[in-house]
């Protein structure tokens, strides 16, 4: 039975907390959040106690911490938890600065650390990976990843986000590495503010695309937008020597209407918490399972670092109009 | 807060029990099952107590009972629970004899009773119904319902089941009434034992189809089979004056492989507990909600009776080779 | 080189005439039609001459006749052409009376005769048949055929049509026999006038469904409607011991729009001449090929008769409200 | 009636020749090809005469020439035909050198010239364009174009082809301009030889991707491969402010098999002559129609030049590893 402390009971913390509580192999013991109401709701739903971050990180009752606090606290909390001998699950990104991530990883050594790239655990994308490894497409040659959010976040969020490449496309960089199985050495990127001029005025982009190549010549295309009128668009294509594997969107229902205007299906699931509900559940169960068995876990801190490095490179490429070698 | 007693902790009882326990508006208080292990597993998962049927039906602590016992006990338990002033949720079918159902409904008067035709609460079929009522297809003219189980049950089960029309197609008869919104007055049916000759030797069929008409001329086609190699096939088409609404199957993932053999998607979800997990959840929540508000609930006992009458008619039609008027 | 005479240059005659002219193994020599303009248009497009029916049937220049005249002339023309030693391609139905068809077949003996059930030659349905024979679904158990026309014909046409079962569903009866590979021995049918009351007033139905069984227990469901707002709906499902084969509709384009209202594809092809253009072409080429090789051809006169017998049975069943044994 | 001369009766010439012959508004008068058999086959199918290039270009009997000769002859033939007062339809690419194209366009002035970017006339892609112009997706923001050939051409062909970007992706550059409606000012490209090392040894790539941006910030992604095991893959997505329009592949049939392995559709159409048969037909009819009316036609020589400039830029970008401004 793994005993958990949860740091941060916001939107994601509520999900991880409930998934821990529902696991027969884990127990949610303590929750910390400066907003009493958030902590209280989760505590009452999970029978956990409310505590302080310091208390949780230092507690003998706690085997593992789940870090869902604001990004700028992640690195320090990872370091403190590791120093206290805790296993760590930390939400992405580890930090907006790759140098800071590097320093943290150096400090914590081989403490168990898993980064919350939840999409690896989505049943559709996990099936893609499983079937690539099973040889369904032969050698991977070209991967195309598309991510579009239903609507942009507030500009106030964007201003502190590190920019689209670090905040949003970070998931796609991790997915690219996950599916291709090699590191990328060349990054080219473009970005535009087409959805909302205020995003451009804040120094960011809302529509962007990236082109990357590995040393062996494998190619990855990524595109992101902060807007999709038809729902949360999350699709991947993997082209290989033997064929194509793709993961399509998940529709809200399977109902189809045929009438004089054509043949119409439902919009795709609109919200990431709905689309990735099972991914979050599988992710935490995997962490619990690996920790219980003392086995290494992925995505690792290094995976978090590598995604950050690609995000930095894309930011530079789009800003300076040049290919960036990693 | 509705306080529940659960009678029967088998496969379906386990689901209903957990769904009650997860509802903030309900509490699972007592569970009865002659198999101690089944009752125990559910009790430990839900913090409910284990009791006896008599105790539960008579208990002041219980507002509503959920009846998941074998079919031949349903009618009597409904009557006893109603006499004790309990609200009742009873699994389908109410009884294999329509006369018995009629007698039970007469005895219980207007006691709150809901029958477990879970498919009405499947998000896809519920959306069909909602959109029919919203006018998407105009006047309904012809409905086609297809149900195929992945594999036949044991012949020992079939022998006591009342036959395919009463055991399996009962869901489709209810769905037909639900979607068409009128009662059927003519029933024609055929059945064959094509999947397993032992089913035929037991006096039943495993492949069957029904043709029904309402007084106003609306038509319904149903087909059922005890086997589908590709998963649990559950599809509906509703043709109306303005168009066609259909509900397709739910695939296991959205992953598609294109290679030299063609373009291949995953099999559809294979098991009714997976396919209808959300339907069971919505069904109990609806019962709890209606009961809390003191509002009438559907599918009612009369819906259970009408489905039984159609199943009887189809059985007669297939056996005697003639149209049966209802 | 097969030399053809074409009797009747209406809508279908224009198509067959052009397909003959385009074949390198055939030559369209003579055309007859009482409407000079129809004959003239086809003659100028194909470099054929215009003649009279008597002349064509008796001509030494003609090896084969294609009969596209009104239904009530088919049987007599078949008999005359056979007597003159011509091979015959005749549009469906052979006659509205099965007795008349029987008499004609008896008179012509083994003269080469093919009936124009064009749907057997549609690439999609031909692929279904080919794959059934290749064992893709194992033993066929249940076939579901759906045919819906975009809009009803004029009531004046319906009055002389022989009724929906003989005029429209005749194609589906032939398709059922083609795919199942056995003759049906039981027919149950219902029909309603839901699309247009004038059709009901004319003694016909516009919405109908049929349920049939073979001696070995294989089941077929057919449904037809004289209206489909979304285009010409032509779909088939074949369920067998190993799986399901289905043929879906053909969309006008492959373009899909995803927006706030959902995910919308084009309507399906709307007109039978568009949907079945390739079927008509393949049909005539098959006739030419078989005739050139002196090989027997299908659908035969007997196929035409059997479809007519099923149409009669369905008409009786729907009218009298009883199962009809064939 | 437009009188045509056809220069080059190879694979594409055979198609254009037959499409001209089938048009009621055009007549194929003369054909030239150094291979007597190719010219002969087309002449006998179309009732055209065989001649020499010089004769055709200078003939008073000819209003328009269709140039389907090898690429390195296009520019000169365009110039000679324009000088002789003929209207010109020329296969793509105009020339492998953009400078040569520029010079040719300068020399011919406003002689009627249309370039054979056939994909603009594919019913699916034409519908995309039509619906973009109709406002279905609002302002275009990001376009993704994918082209994959079933199998690579011989290396001997590749050596003289100008490279993948000029030979194969030229279609996609034109399509990008066609759909986005603006010129691109930045081009970034990568390419690898993953399909066949011999292609790499010949100095070319077989797998490539491009990222482009217009001055207003619109983005286009293109990917190409010389291999697709599942058929000729030709898909486009257009993301705009109001939604997404996409054109999917065309399957060989609409037949689907569901069995224990999943749900399988046919491979997509495998050969460009099959996939684009209607595009070639519409293309020539458009040329004939425009010429008959004396109206300007697109894709123009300038469209041919602009696609060539983008292909040059992509070649440079992939070779030198840098963003190229156009």
PDB file of C-alpha atoms in Angstrom, chain B residues 34-264:
ATOM      1  CA  UNK B  34     -26.969 -16.259  -0.481  1.00  0.00           C
ATOM      2  CA  UNK B  35     -23.387 -16.389  -1.758  1.00  0.00           C
ATOM      3  CA  UNK B  36     -21.400 -14.925   1.116  1.00  0.00           C
ATOM      4  CA  UNK B  37     -18.412 -14.043  -1.012  1.00  0.00           C
ATOM      5  CA  UNK B  38     -20.450 -11.939  -3.452  1.00  0.00           C
ATOM      6  CA  UNK B  39     -22.142 -10.038  -0.670  1.00  0.00           C
ATOM      7  CA  UNK B  40     -18.836  -9.624   1.141  1.00  0.00           C
ATOM      8  CA  UNK B  41     -16.971  -8.188  -1.806  1.00  0.00           C
ATOM      9  CA  UNK B  42     -19.632  -5.597  -2.433  1.00  0.00           C
ATOM     10  CA  UNK B  43     -19.995  -4.766   1.244  1.00  0.00           C
ATOM     11  CA  UNK B  44     -16.291  -4.126   1.657  1.00  0.00           C
ATOM     12  CA  UNK B  45     -16.182  -1.954  -1.457  1.00  0.00           C
ATOM     13  CA  UNK B  46     -19.173   0.128  -0.425  1.00  0.00           C
ATOM     14  CA  UNK B  47     -19.097   0.087   3.406  1.00  0.00           C
ATOM     15  CA  UNK B  48     -22.623  -1.421   3.382  1.00  0.00           C
ATOM     16  CA  UNK B  49     -23.785  -4.103   5.856  1.00  0.00           C
ATOM     17  CA  UNK B  50     -24.789  -7.639   4.945  1.00  0.00           C
ATOM     18  CA  UNK B  51     -28.322  -8.724   5.810  1.00  0.00           C
ATOM     19  CA  UNK B  52     -31.135 -11.044   4.839  1.00  0.00           C
ATOM     20  CA  UNK B  53     -33.823 -10.339   2.263  1.00  0.00           C
ATOM     21  CA  UNK B  54     -36.599 -10.385   4.868  1.00  0.00           C
ATOM     22  CA  UNK B  55     -34.698  -7.992   7.069  1.00  0.00           C
ATOM     23  CA  UNK B  56     -34.040  -5.580   4.237  1.00  0.00           C
ATOM     24  CA  UNK B  57     -37.551  -5.565   2.877  1.00  0.00           C
ATOM     25  CA  UNK B  58     -38.912  -4.873   6.382  1.00  0.00           C
ATOM     26  CA  UNK B  59     -36.250  -2.442   7.578  1.00  0.00           C
ATOM     27  CA  UNK B  60     -37.087   1.104   8.637  1.00  0.00           C
ATOM     28  CA  UNK B  61     -33.602   2.086   7.517  1.00  0.00           C
ATOM     29  CA  UNK B  62     -34.403   1.368   3.881  1.00  0.00           C
ATOM     30  CA  UNK B  63     -36.257   3.651   1.456  1.00  0.00           C
ATOM     31  CA  UNK B  64     -35.714   1.720  -1.751  1.00  0.00           C
ATOM     32  CA  UNK B  65     -34.770  -1.768  -2.834  1.00  0.00           C
ATOM     33  CA  UNK B  66     -32.889  -2.837  -5.917  1.00  0.00           C
ATOM     34  CA  UNK B  67     -33.877  -6.329  -7.043  1.00  0.00           C
ATOM     35  CA  UNK B  68     -31.130  -8.262  -8.829  1.00  0.00           C
ATOM     36  CA  UNK B  69     -32.144 -11.764  -7.774  1.00  0.00           C
ATOM     37  CA  UNK B  70     -33.066 -14.559 -10.226  1.00  0.00           C
ATOM     38  CA  UNK B  71     -35.990 -13.730 -12.513  1.00  0.00           C
ATOM     39  CA  UNK B  72     -38.434 -16.149 -10.897  1.00  0.00           C
ATOM     40  CA  UNK B  73     -38.242 -14.225  -7.614  1.00  0.00           C
ATOM     41  CA  UNK B  74     -38.782 -10.732  -9.070  1.00  0.00           C
ATOM     42  CA  UNK B  75     -42.593 -10.576  -8.981  1.00  0.00           C
ATOM     43  CA  UNK B  76     -42.896 -11.753  -5.407  1.00  0.00           C
ATOM     44  CA  UNK B  77     -40.153  -9.434  -4.169  1.00  0.00           C
ATOM     45  CA  UNK B  78     -41.732  -6.470  -5.936  1.00  0.00           C
ATOM     46  CA  UNK B  79     -45.010  -7.235  -4.226  1.00  0.00           C
ATOM     47  CA  UNK B  80     -43.432  -7.628  -0.778  1.00  0.00           C
ATOM     48  CA  UNK B  81     -41.346  -4.480  -1.114  1.00  0.00           C
ATOM     49  CA  UNK B  82     -44.324  -2.457  -2.307  1.00  0.00           C
ATOM     50  CA  UNK B  83     -46.396  -3.755   0.586  1.00  0.00           C
ATOM     51  CA  UNK B  84     -43.620  -2.592   2.933  1.00  0.00           C
ATOM     52  CA  UNK B  85     -43.718   0.885   1.372  1.00  0.00           C
ATOM     53  CA  UNK B  86     -40.420   0.705  -0.428  1.00  0.00           C
ATOM     54  CA  UNK B  87     -39.616   2.220  -3.797  1.00  0.00           C
ATOM     55  CA  UNK B  88     -38.446  -0.469  -6.190  1.00  0.00           C
ATOM     56  CA  UNK B  89     -35.860  -0.786  -8.923  1.00  0.00           C
ATOM     57  CA  UNK B  90     -36.152  -4.240 -10.492  1.00  0.00           C
ATOM     58  CA  UNK B  91     -33.951  -5.850 -13.112  1.00  0.00           C
ATOM     59  CA  UNK B  92     -35.583  -6.982 -16.330  1.00  0.00           C
ATOM     60  CA  UNK B  93     -37.550  -9.102 -17.039  1.00  0.00           C
ATOM     61  CA  UNK B  94     -40.201  -8.647 -14.375  1.00  0.00           C
ATOM     62  CA  UNK B  95     -41.341 -12.219 -14.997  1.00  0.00           C
ATOM     63  CA  UNK B  96     -41.363 -14.677 -17.878  1.00  0.00           C
ATOM     64  CA  UNK B  97     -45.165 -14.731 -17.688  1.00  0.00           C
ATOM     65  CA  UNK B  98     -47.037 -11.636 -18.770  1.00  0.00           C
ATOM     66  CA  UNK B  99     -50.035 -12.737 -16.727  1.00  0.00           C
ATOM     67  CA  UNK B 100     -47.880 -12.811 -13.623  1.00  0.00           C
ATOM     68  CA  UNK B 101     -46.575  -9.298 -14.414  1.00  0.00           C
ATOM     69  CA  UNK B 102     -50.139  -8.068 -14.852  1.00  0.00           C
ATOM     70  CA  UNK B 103     -51.130  -9.522 -11.481  1.00  0.00           C
ATOM     71  CA  UNK B 104     -48.111  -7.962  -9.766  1.00  0.00           C
ATOM     72  CA  UNK B 105     -48.762  -4.535 -11.234  1.00  0.00           C
ATOM     73  CA  UNK B 106     -52.387  -4.759 -10.116  1.00  0.00           C
ATOM     74  CA  UNK B 107     -51.312  -5.647  -6.582  1.00  0.00           C
ATOM     75  CA  UNK B 108     -48.720  -2.894  -6.113  1.00  0.00           C
ATOM     76  CA  UNK B 109     -50.904  -0.077  -7.427  1.00  0.00           C
ATOM     77  CA  UNK B 110     -48.925   3.121  -7.695  1.00  0.00           C
ATOM     78  CA  UNK B 111     -45.892   2.103  -5.682  1.00  0.00           C
ATOM     79  CA  UNK B 112     -42.788   3.628  -7.306  1.00  0.00           C
ATOM     80  CA  UNK B 113     -41.383   0.928  -9.616  1.00  0.00           C
ATOM     81  CA  UNK B 114     -38.721   1.201 -12.288  1.00  0.00           C
ATOM     82  CA  UNK B 115     -37.586  -1.642 -14.541  1.00  0.00           C
ATOM     83  CA  UNK B 116     -33.926  -2.055 -15.477  1.00  0.00           C
ATOM     84  CA  UNK B 117     -34.002  -1.576 -19.242  1.00  0.00           C
ATOM     85  CA  UNK B 118     -30.546  -0.071 -19.043  1.00  0.00           C
ATOM     86  CA  UNK B 119     -30.159   0.629 -22.759  1.00  0.00           C
ATOM     87  CA  UNK B 120     -32.528   3.598 -22.547  1.00  0.00           C
ATOM     88  CA  UNK B 121     -29.747   5.246 -20.510  1.00  0.00           C
ATOM     89  CA  UNK B 122     -26.858   4.486 -22.855  1.00  0.00           C
ATOM     90  CA  UNK B 123     -25.550   7.902 -23.948  1.00  0.00           C
ATOM     91  CA  UNK B 124     -25.826   6.959 -27.643  1.00  0.00           C
ATOM     92  CA  UNK B 125     -29.366   5.629 -27.500  1.00  0.00           C
ATOM     93  CA  UNK B 126     -30.468   8.363 -25.098  1.00  0.00           C
ATOM     94  CA  UNK B 127     -29.148  10.869 -27.633  1.00  0.00           C
ATOM     95  CA  UNK B 128     -31.173   9.117 -30.364  1.00  0.00           C
ATOM     96  CA  UNK B 129     -34.330   9.460 -28.298  1.00  0.00           C
ATOM     97  CA  UNK B 130     -33.560  13.055 -27.387  1.00  0.00           C
ATOM     98  CA  UNK B 131     -33.013  13.990 -31.012  1.00  0.00           C
ATOM     99  CA  UNK B 132     -36.117  12.172 -32.219  1.00  0.00           C
ATOM    100  CA  UNK B 133     -38.078  14.223 -29.705  1.00  0.00           C
ATOM    101  CA  UNK B 134     -36.261  17.327 -30.893  1.00  0.00           C
ATOM    102  CA  UNK B 135     -37.584  16.671 -34.377  1.00  0.00           C
ATOM    103  CA  UNK B 136     -34.327  15.774 -36.123  1.00  0.00           C
ATOM    104  CA  UNK B 137     -35.965  13.063 -38.245  1.00  0.00           C
ATOM    105  CA  UNK B 138     -39.526  14.356 -38.317  1.00  0.00           C
ATOM    106  CA  UNK B 139     -42.153  11.641 -37.957  1.00  0.00           C
ATOM    107  CA  UNK B 140     -40.642   8.261 -37.178  1.00  0.00           C
ATOM    108  CA  UNK B 141     -41.510   5.749 -39.912  1.00  0.00           C
ATOM    109  CA  UNK B 142     -39.221   2.740 -39.684  1.00  0.00           C
ATOM    110  CA  UNK B 143     -36.856   1.618 -36.925  1.00  0.00           C
ATOM    111  CA  UNK B 144     -34.223  -1.088 -37.308  1.00  0.00           C
ATOM    112  CA  UNK B 145     -32.648  -2.526 -34.156  1.00  0.00           C
ATOM    113  CA  UNK B 146     -29.793  -4.994 -34.159  1.00  0.00           C
ATOM    114  CA  UNK B 147     -28.434  -6.825 -31.092  1.00  0.00           C
ATOM    115  CA  UNK B 148     -25.764  -9.468 -31.235  1.00  0.00           C
ATOM    116  CA  UNK B 149     -24.007 -10.954 -28.230  1.00  0.00           C
ATOM    117  CA  UNK B 150     -20.349 -11.897 -28.607  1.00  0.00           C
ATOM    118  CA  UNK B 151     -21.056 -15.541 -27.673  1.00  0.00           C
ATOM    119  CA  UNK B 152     -24.009 -17.669 -26.535  1.00  0.00           C
ATOM    120  CA  UNK B 153     -24.573 -18.386 -22.850  1.00  0.00           C
ATOM    121  CA  UNK B 154     -24.424 -22.002 -21.627  1.00  0.00           C
ATOM    122  CA  UNK B 155     -27.297 -24.202 -22.812  1.00  0.00           C
ATOM    123  CA  UNK B 156     -28.167 -24.748 -19.149  1.00  0.00           C
ATOM    124  CA  UNK B 157     -28.873 -21.019 -18.917  1.00  0.00           C
ATOM    125  CA  UNK B 158     -30.861 -21.002 -22.142  1.00  0.00           C
ATOM    126  CA  UNK B 159     -33.072 -23.844 -20.929  1.00  0.00           C
ATOM    127  CA  UNK B 160     -34.363 -21.702 -18.065  1.00  0.00           C
ATOM    128  CA  UNK B 161     -34.290 -18.366 -19.901  1.00  0.00           C
ATOM    129  CA  UNK B 162     -37.759 -18.308 -21.427  1.00  0.00           C
ATOM    130  CA  UNK B 163     -36.195 -18.320 -24.876  1.00  0.00           C
ATOM    131  CA  UNK B 164     -34.331 -15.735 -26.956  1.00  0.00           C
ATOM    132  CA  UNK B 165     -37.352 -13.505 -27.501  1.00  0.00           C
ATOM    133  CA  UNK B 166     -38.045 -13.188 -23.739  1.00  0.00           C
ATOM    134  CA  UNK B 167     -34.479 -13.286 -22.490  1.00  0.00           C
ATOM    135  CA  UNK B 168     -32.454 -11.341 -25.046  1.00  0.00           C
ATOM    136  CA  UNK B 169     -34.797  -9.554 -27.428  1.00  0.00           C
ATOM    137  CA  UNK B 170     -36.806  -8.162 -24.469  1.00  0.00           C
ATOM    138  CA  UNK B 171     -34.365  -5.217 -24.485  1.00  0.00           C
ATOM    139  CA  UNK B 172     -35.061  -4.577 -28.151  1.00  0.00           C
ATOM    140  CA  UNK B 173     -38.826  -4.711 -27.682  1.00  0.00           C
ATOM    141  CA  UNK B 174     -38.508  -2.059 -24.998  1.00  0.00           C
ATOM    142  CA  UNK B 175     -36.192  -0.001 -27.196  1.00  0.00           C
ATOM    143  CA  UNK B 176     -38.647  -0.229 -30.095  1.00  0.00           C
ATOM    144  CA  UNK B 177     -41.478   1.142 -27.932  1.00  0.00           C
ATOM    145  CA  UNK B 178     -39.155   3.776 -26.442  1.00  0.00           C
ATOM    146  CA  UNK B 179     -38.071   5.114 -29.833  1.00  0.00           C
ATOM    147  CA  UNK B 180     -41.290   4.744 -31.807  1.00  0.00           C
ATOM    148  CA  UNK B 181     -43.469   6.136 -29.032  1.00  0.00           C
ATOM    149  CA  UNK B 182     -46.429   3.955 -29.974  1.00  0.00           C
ATOM    150  CA  UNK B 183     -47.504   0.428 -29.136  1.00  0.00           C
ATOM    151  CA  UNK B 184     -47.184  -2.311 -31.721  1.00  0.00           C
ATOM    152  CA  UNK B 185     -50.295  -4.209 -32.780  1.00  0.00           C
ATOM    153  CA  UNK B 186     -48.850  -6.781 -35.184  1.00  0.00           C
ATOM    154  CA  UNK B 187     -45.883  -9.065 -34.587  1.00  0.00           C
ATOM    155  CA  UNK B 188     -44.264 -11.469 -37.055  1.00  0.00           C
ATOM    156  CA  UNK B 189     -41.139 -13.414 -36.129  1.00  0.00           C
ATOM    157  CA  UNK B 190     -38.730 -16.068 -37.347  1.00  0.00           C
ATOM    158  CA  UNK B 191     -36.003 -17.868 -35.468  1.00  0.00           C
ATOM    159  CA  UNK B 192     -33.363 -20.486 -36.239  1.00  0.00           C
ATOM    160  CA  UNK B 193     -30.692 -22.358 -34.345  1.00  0.00           C
ATOM    161  CA  UNK B 194     -27.690 -21.641 -36.542  1.00  0.00           C
ATOM    162  CA  UNK B 195     -25.008 -20.826 -33.991  1.00  0.00           C
ATOM    163  CA  UNK B 196     -25.244 -23.988 -31.878  1.00  0.00           C
ATOM    164  CA  UNK B 197     -27.459 -27.029 -32.602  1.00  0.00           C
ATOM    165  CA  UNK B 198     -27.624 -27.679 -28.850  1.00  0.00           C
ATOM    166  CA  UNK B 199     -29.618 -24.473 -28.507  1.00  0.00           C
ATOM    167  CA  UNK B 200     -32.076 -25.828 -31.036  1.00  0.00           C
ATOM    168  CA  UNK B 201     -32.182 -29.164 -29.219  1.00  0.00           C
ATOM    169  CA  UNK B 202     -33.065 -27.232 -26.066  1.00  0.00           C
ATOM    170  CA  UNK B 203     -36.079 -25.823 -27.892  1.00  0.00           C
ATOM    171  CA  UNK B 204     -34.734 -22.334 -28.435  1.00  0.00           C
ATOM    172  CA  UNK B 205     -33.302 -20.313 -31.306  1.00  0.00           C
ATOM    173  CA  UNK B 206     -30.051 -18.332 -31.476  1.00  0.00           C
ATOM    174  CA  UNK B 207     -30.700 -16.223 -34.571  1.00  0.00           C
ATOM    175  CA  UNK B 208     -33.985 -14.404 -34.886  1.00  0.00           C
ATOM    176  CA  UNK B 209     -35.753 -11.483 -36.484  1.00  0.00           C
ATOM    177  CA  UNK B 210     -39.014  -9.718 -35.827  1.00  0.00           C
ATOM    178  CA  UNK B 211     -41.239  -7.423 -37.868  1.00  0.00           C
ATOM    179  CA  UNK B 212     -43.794  -5.254 -36.055  1.00  0.00           C
ATOM    180  CA  UNK B 213     -46.294  -2.575 -36.982  1.00  0.00           C
ATOM    181  CA  UNK B 214     -48.149   0.026 -34.946  1.00  0.00           C
ATOM    182  CA  UNK B 215     -51.780   0.964 -35.532  1.00  0.00           C
ATOM    183  CA  UNK B 216     -50.650   4.075 -37.419  1.00  0.00           C
ATOM    184  CA  UNK B 217     -48.434   2.025 -39.726  1.00  0.00           C
ATOM    185  CA  UNK B 218     -44.979   2.635 -38.231  1.00  0.00           C
ATOM    186  CA  UNK B 219     -42.703  -0.347 -38.785  1.00  0.00           C
ATOM    187  CA  UNK B 220     -39.972  -1.901 -36.625  1.00  0.00           C
ATOM    188  CA  UNK B 221     -37.432  -4.544 -37.615  1.00  0.00           C
ATOM    189  CA  UNK B 222     -35.380  -6.316 -34.950  1.00  0.00           C
ATOM    190  CA  UNK B 223     -32.649  -8.883 -35.395  1.00  0.00           C
ATOM    191  CA  UNK B 224     -30.735 -10.776 -32.717  1.00  0.00           C
ATOM    192  CA  UNK B 225     -27.987 -13.333 -32.665  1.00  0.00           C
ATOM    193  CA  UNK B 226     -26.237 -15.077 -29.825  1.00  0.00           C
ATOM    194  CA  UNK B 227     -22.906 -14.621 -31.623  1.00  0.00           C
ATOM    195  CA  UNK B 228     -20.814 -11.783 -33.062  1.00  0.00           C
ATOM    196  CA  UNK B 229     -17.150 -12.490 -33.676  1.00  0.00           C
ATOM    197  CA  UNK B 230     -16.300  -8.791 -33.785  1.00  0.00           C
ATOM    198  CA  UNK B 231     -17.693  -7.769 -30.393  1.00  0.00           C
ATOM    199  CA  UNK B 232     -20.971  -6.771 -28.805  1.00  0.00           C
ATOM    200  CA  UNK B 233     -22.993  -5.412 -31.734  1.00  0.00           C
ATOM    201  CA  UNK B 234     -25.652  -2.919 -30.645  1.00  0.00           C
ATOM    202  CA  UNK B 235     -26.928  -0.642 -33.384  1.00  0.00           C
ATOM    203  CA  UNK B 236     -30.107   1.230 -34.164  1.00  0.00           C
ATOM    204  CA  UNK B 237     -31.427   3.119 -37.192  1.00  0.00           C
ATOM    205  CA  UNK B 238     -34.421   5.432 -37.033  1.00  0.00           C
ATOM    206  CA  UNK B 239     -35.840   6.544 -40.371  1.00  0.00           C
ATOM    207  CA  UNK B 240     -38.275   9.426 -40.370  1.00  0.00           C
ATOM    208  CA  UNK B 241     -39.888  11.893 -42.688  1.00  0.00           C
ATOM    209  CA  UNK B 242     -36.931  14.273 -42.455  1.00  0.00           C
ATOM    210  CA  UNK B 243     -33.970  11.913 -42.293  1.00  0.00           C
ATOM    211  CA  UNK B 244     -32.147   9.074 -40.629  1.00  0.00           C
ATOM    212  CA  UNK B 245     -30.646   8.940 -37.139  1.00  0.00           C
ATOM    213  CA  UNK B 246     -28.418   6.017 -36.298  1.00  0.00           C
ATOM    214  CA  UNK B 247     -26.325   4.938 -33.340  1.00  0.00           C
ATOM    215  CA  UNK B 248     -23.188   3.050 -34.258  1.00  0.00           C
ATOM    216  CA  UNK B 249     -21.095   0.727 -32.126  1.00  0.00           C
ATOM    217  CA  UNK B 250     -18.402   1.927 -29.746  1.00  0.00           C
ATOM    218  CA  UNK B 251     -14.917   0.850 -30.821  1.00  0.00           C
ATOM    219  CA  UNK B 252     -12.297  -0.182 -28.267  1.00  0.00           C
ATOM    220  CA  UNK B 253      -9.966   2.567 -29.440  1.00  0.00           C
ATOM    221  CA  UNK B 254      -9.941   5.076 -32.271  1.00  0.00           C
ATOM    222  CA  UNK B 255      -6.757   3.597 -33.731  1.00  0.00           C
ATOM    223  CA  UNK B 256      -6.765   2.677 -37.412  1.00  0.00           C
ATOM    224  CA  UNK B 257      -4.137   0.717 -39.323  1.00  0.00           C
ATOM    225  CA  UNK B 258      -3.749   1.162 -43.070  1.00  0.00           C
ATOM    226  CA  UNK B 259      -1.503  -1.337 -44.759  1.00  0.00           C
ATOM    227  CA  UNK B 260      -1.415  -3.601 -47.779  1.00  0.00           C
ATOM    228  CA  UNK B 261      -4.450  -5.517 -46.497  1.00  0.00           C
ATOM    229  CA  UNK B 262      -6.678  -2.432 -46.205  1.00  0.00           C
ATOM    230  CA  UNK B 263      -7.795  -0.035 -43.505  1.00  0.00           C
ATOM    231  CA  UNK B 264      -8.527  -1.686 -40.155  1.00  0.00           C
TER     232      UNK B 264
END
